[in-house]
XYZ file of C-alpha atoms in Angstrom:
264
model
C 113.734 85.619 104.368
C 112.216 82.857 102.320
C 108.878 83.295 104.065
C 108.561 87.030 103.404
C 104.948 87.680 102.592
C 105.064 90.884 100.625
C 106.980 89.813 97.616
C 108.012 92.527 95.106
C 106.768 90.369 92.238
C 103.143 91.087 93.273
C 101.325 93.006 90.553
C 100.527 95.907 92.856
C 103.875 95.850 94.695
C 105.320 98.968 93.029
C 102.138 100.977 93.676
C 101.833 99.752 97.280
C 105.371 100.686 98.006
C 105.038 104.097 96.306
C 102.259 104.850 98.719
C 104.462 104.049 101.657
C 107.305 106.150 100.175
C 104.975 109.199 100.008
C 104.584 108.974 103.760
C 108.060 107.940 104.834
C 110.535 109.464 102.443
C 110.260 113.023 103.737
C 110.879 111.774 107.319
C 113.904 109.716 106.210
C 115.332 112.506 104.153
C 115.037 114.938 107.049
C 116.841 112.561 109.415
C 119.655 112.018 106.936
C 120.158 115.700 106.519
C 120.124 116.040 110.356
C 122.850 113.320 110.600
C 125.000 115.401 108.226
C 125.783 112.718 105.697
C 128.418 114.235 103.441
C 128.914 114.244 99.680
C 131.260 111.501 98.549
C 129.962 109.007 101.075
C 129.459 105.323 100.250
C 125.932 104.267 101.435
C 124.011 100.966 101.777
C 120.293 100.815 101.479
C 118.978 97.524 102.870
C 115.575 96.315 101.667
C 115.434 99.008 99.052
C 112.070 98.016 97.653
C 110.982 100.441 94.997
C 114.285 102.366 95.168
C 113.050 105.830 96.062
C 115.504 106.390 98.938
C 118.378 104.688 96.950
C 117.838 107.197 94.138
C 117.604 110.110 96.657
C 120.873 108.995 98.301
C 122.583 108.865 94.885
C 121.841 112.511 94.303
C 122.610 113.504 97.960
C 126.102 111.933 98.000
C 126.946 113.278 94.525
C 129.022 111.923 91.713
C 131.924 111.185 94.033
C 129.689 109.057 96.317
C 127.987 105.757 95.719
C 125.007 103.762 96.810
C 124.474 100.019 97.034
C 120.705 99.081 97.105
C 119.860 95.530 98.302
C 116.775 93.484 98.336
C 115.858 89.752 98.486
C 113.930 90.460 95.179
C 115.419 93.267 93.026
C 112.557 93.279 90.477
C 111.626 96.871 91.254
C 115.324 98.052 91.400
C 116.802 96.476 88.166
C 115.414 99.191 85.898
C 117.128 102.067 87.716
C 120.135 103.305 85.908
C 122.295 105.707 87.834
C 126.071 105.940 87.481
C 126.718 105.837 91.240
C 124.200 102.987 92.054
C 124.872 99.304 92.493
C 122.011 96.809 92.964
C 122.609 93.633 94.964
C 120.245 90.740 95.480
C 121.098 90.015 99.064
C 119.462 88.406 102.140
C 120.986 89.818 105.298
C 119.759 86.799 107.340
C 121.807 84.451 105.186
C 124.918 86.522 104.166
C 127.208 88.923 105.771
C 128.059 92.287 104.321
C 131.657 93.403 103.306
C 133.406 94.577 106.442
C 134.147 98.257 107.032
C 132.828 99.244 103.643
C 130.110 101.926 104.189
C 129.862 105.414 105.626
C 126.142 105.181 105.998
C 123.716 102.232 106.241
C 119.924 102.595 106.204
C 117.162 99.990 106.688
C 113.463 101.058 106.787
C 110.638 98.739 107.792
C 112.989 95.773 107.357
C 113.626 94.608 110.988
C 109.895 94.157 111.531
C 110.048 91.113 109.200
C 113.114 89.470 110.674
C 113.163 86.575 113.185
C 114.563 86.533 116.691
C 118.282 86.721 115.773
C 117.810 90.463 115.386
C 120.949 91.356 117.258
C 123.018 89.286 114.849
C 121.548 91.172 111.864
C 122.241 94.550 113.479
C 125.769 93.463 114.224
C 126.281 92.637 110.587
C 125.215 96.193 109.745
C 127.570 97.664 112.294
C 130.508 95.483 111.115
C 129.900 96.727 107.574
C 130.336 100.399 108.712
C 133.621 102.164 108.391
C 134.888 103.863 111.540
C 132.706 106.913 112.313
C 130.094 105.566 109.888
C 126.400 106.122 110.647
C 123.609 103.501 111.065
C 119.958 104.687 110.633
C 117.257 102.161 111.323
C 113.580 103.032 110.921
C 110.722 100.614 111.687
C 107.139 100.444 112.740
C 105.245 99.522 115.908
C 101.534 99.400 115.556
C 100.454 100.132 119.220
C 98.749 103.468 118.179
C 96.020 101.517 116.336
C 94.634 100.456 119.752
C 93.587 104.073 120.419
C 90.870 103.884 117.645
C 87.275 103.964 118.720
C 86.432 101.516 115.992
C 86.682 97.824 117.095
C 86.580 96.883 113.373
C 89.653 98.878 112.635
C 91.527 97.580 115.746
C 90.774 93.922 114.933
C 91.345 94.298 111.209
C 94.694 96.028 111.634
C 95.869 93.662 114.363
C 95.167 90.659 112.156
C 96.831 92.352 109.221
C 100.025 93.437 110.892
C 100.398 90.181 112.793
C 99.905 88.141 109.646
C 102.671 90.134 107.969
C 104.971 89.424 110.907
C 104.044 85.759 111.344
C 107.108 84.316 109.539
C 109.399 86.277 111.989
C 107.775 84.603 115.057
C 106.885 88.063 116.332
C 103.842 90.298 116.096
C 103.463 93.934 115.099
C 103.838 95.427 118.584
C 107.478 95.179 119.685
C 109.582 97.706 117.698
C 109.283 100.229 120.512
C 112.216 98.214 121.987
C 114.577 99.271 119.156
C 116.107 102.267 120.864
C 117.096 100.124 123.854
C 118.512 97.385 121.553
C 120.727 99.851 119.663
C 121.867 101.490 122.890
C 123.355 98.220 123.978
C 125.563 98.042 120.830
C 129.110 99.493 120.334
C 127.505 102.551 118.551
C 127.968 105.963 120.051
C 125.918 109.159 119.796
C 122.758 107.111 119.817
C 119.516 109.016 119.272
C 115.961 108.358 118.336
C 112.558 109.683 117.701
C 109.026 108.552 116.909
C 106.280 109.813 114.557
C 102.584 108.943 114.851
C 100.731 109.387 111.548
C 96.989 110.057 111.356
C 95.406 108.262 108.424
C 92.231 109.169 106.587
C 90.188 106.573 104.672
C 90.687 106.813 100.895
C 94.105 108.563 101.044
C 97.580 107.229 100.466
C 98.297 105.766 103.881
C 94.998 104.016 104.072
C 95.339 102.723 100.521
C 98.736 101.283 101.431
C 97.157 99.151 104.221
C 94.319 98.148 101.874
C 96.749 96.848 99.215
C 98.789 95.107 101.880
C 95.667 93.356 103.164
C 94.632 92.343 99.592
C 98.053 90.894 98.938
C 97.882 88.550 101.944
C 94.122 88.180 102.189
C 94.119 84.398 102.342
C 96.779 84.401 105.062
C 94.856 86.806 107.241
C 91.589 84.844 106.913
C 93.179 81.481 107.608
C 95.616 82.389 110.343
C 93.531 84.850 112.474
C 90.126 84.879 114.021
C 89.102 87.696 111.701
C 85.856 86.804 109.816
C 85.425 87.493 106.108
C 82.688 90.039 106.978
C 84.996 91.848 109.415
C 87.756 91.809 106.815
C 85.457 93.485 104.233
C 84.268 96.023 106.887
C 87.986 96.874 107.450
C 88.495 97.504 103.783
C 85.454 99.735 103.740
C 86.769 101.862 106.644
C 90.103 102.349 104.733
C 88.154 103.610 101.719
C 85.801 105.982 103.664
C 86.881 109.636 103.812
C 84.906 109.885 107.055
C 87.223 107.500 108.877
C 90.194 108.790 110.769
C 92.692 106.861 112.978
C 96.311 106.429 113.935
C 98.494 104.180 111.798
C 101.632 102.542 112.954
C 104.293 104.505 114.946
C 107.467 105.107 112.904
C 110.426 104.490 115.248
C 113.781 105.883 114.196
C 117.103 105.129 115.880
C 120.673 106.095 114.827
C 124.194 105.828 116.048
C 127.821 106.312 114.965
C 130.547 103.636 114.935
C 133.556 104.422 117.045
C 136.671 105.468 115.210
C 138.868 102.954 117.059
C 136.625 99.868 116.613
C 138.790 96.804 115.790
C 137.732 93.995 113.541
C 138.617 90.371 113.733
């Protein structure tokens, strides 16, 4: 993922990710509890970012459990000191994971950034699960932004999310296919759900998109048809308490590995 555009070394990276965590962590935690992840489990958090879910998992699985948190840049993870946490610098596009090593694997808003060999990446995750282990994938599809009555918002957000996704060769409007992709794997008990957040200008979700846009401002302006004036108008909307709109749809899919899966 050498072309990843939202590097964790960015001066506002920790704050930007904390705003996303405020929105998504309660949803992720509810799903993990629903999946009945037990104490003593060994977990893998891929693309751990700021580490909020890695820390929560450490507490959830208890002293007899363990968590591995990975990222291509572990700047925001290296300061976390928990006895049952390991931090790995790892790029899942380039390196496999240890086979049959984890009871639970989670990746959130990671697949969105990956190129077309998505099935290979998902298979690497499945191979790293122990028999009966659980995979939980959460990602985002931005189709709800097209329901906004504001043309400025629709154009601004489309330029933003497509610019983030450019290195993957995709756009921001395909993750709705994730349930079907997972259903074709060897996983059983596949399930899924979607959540459609409403954002208000000036609040955490809107601020997350504002900081994301600022981080890749030049990429947006040079790679899309969005004008500087439209870019600035988009930022103003995200700061206006009078502005309301849908954000991206959060798509969650999960499944369990068969107990009799054989490995080469």
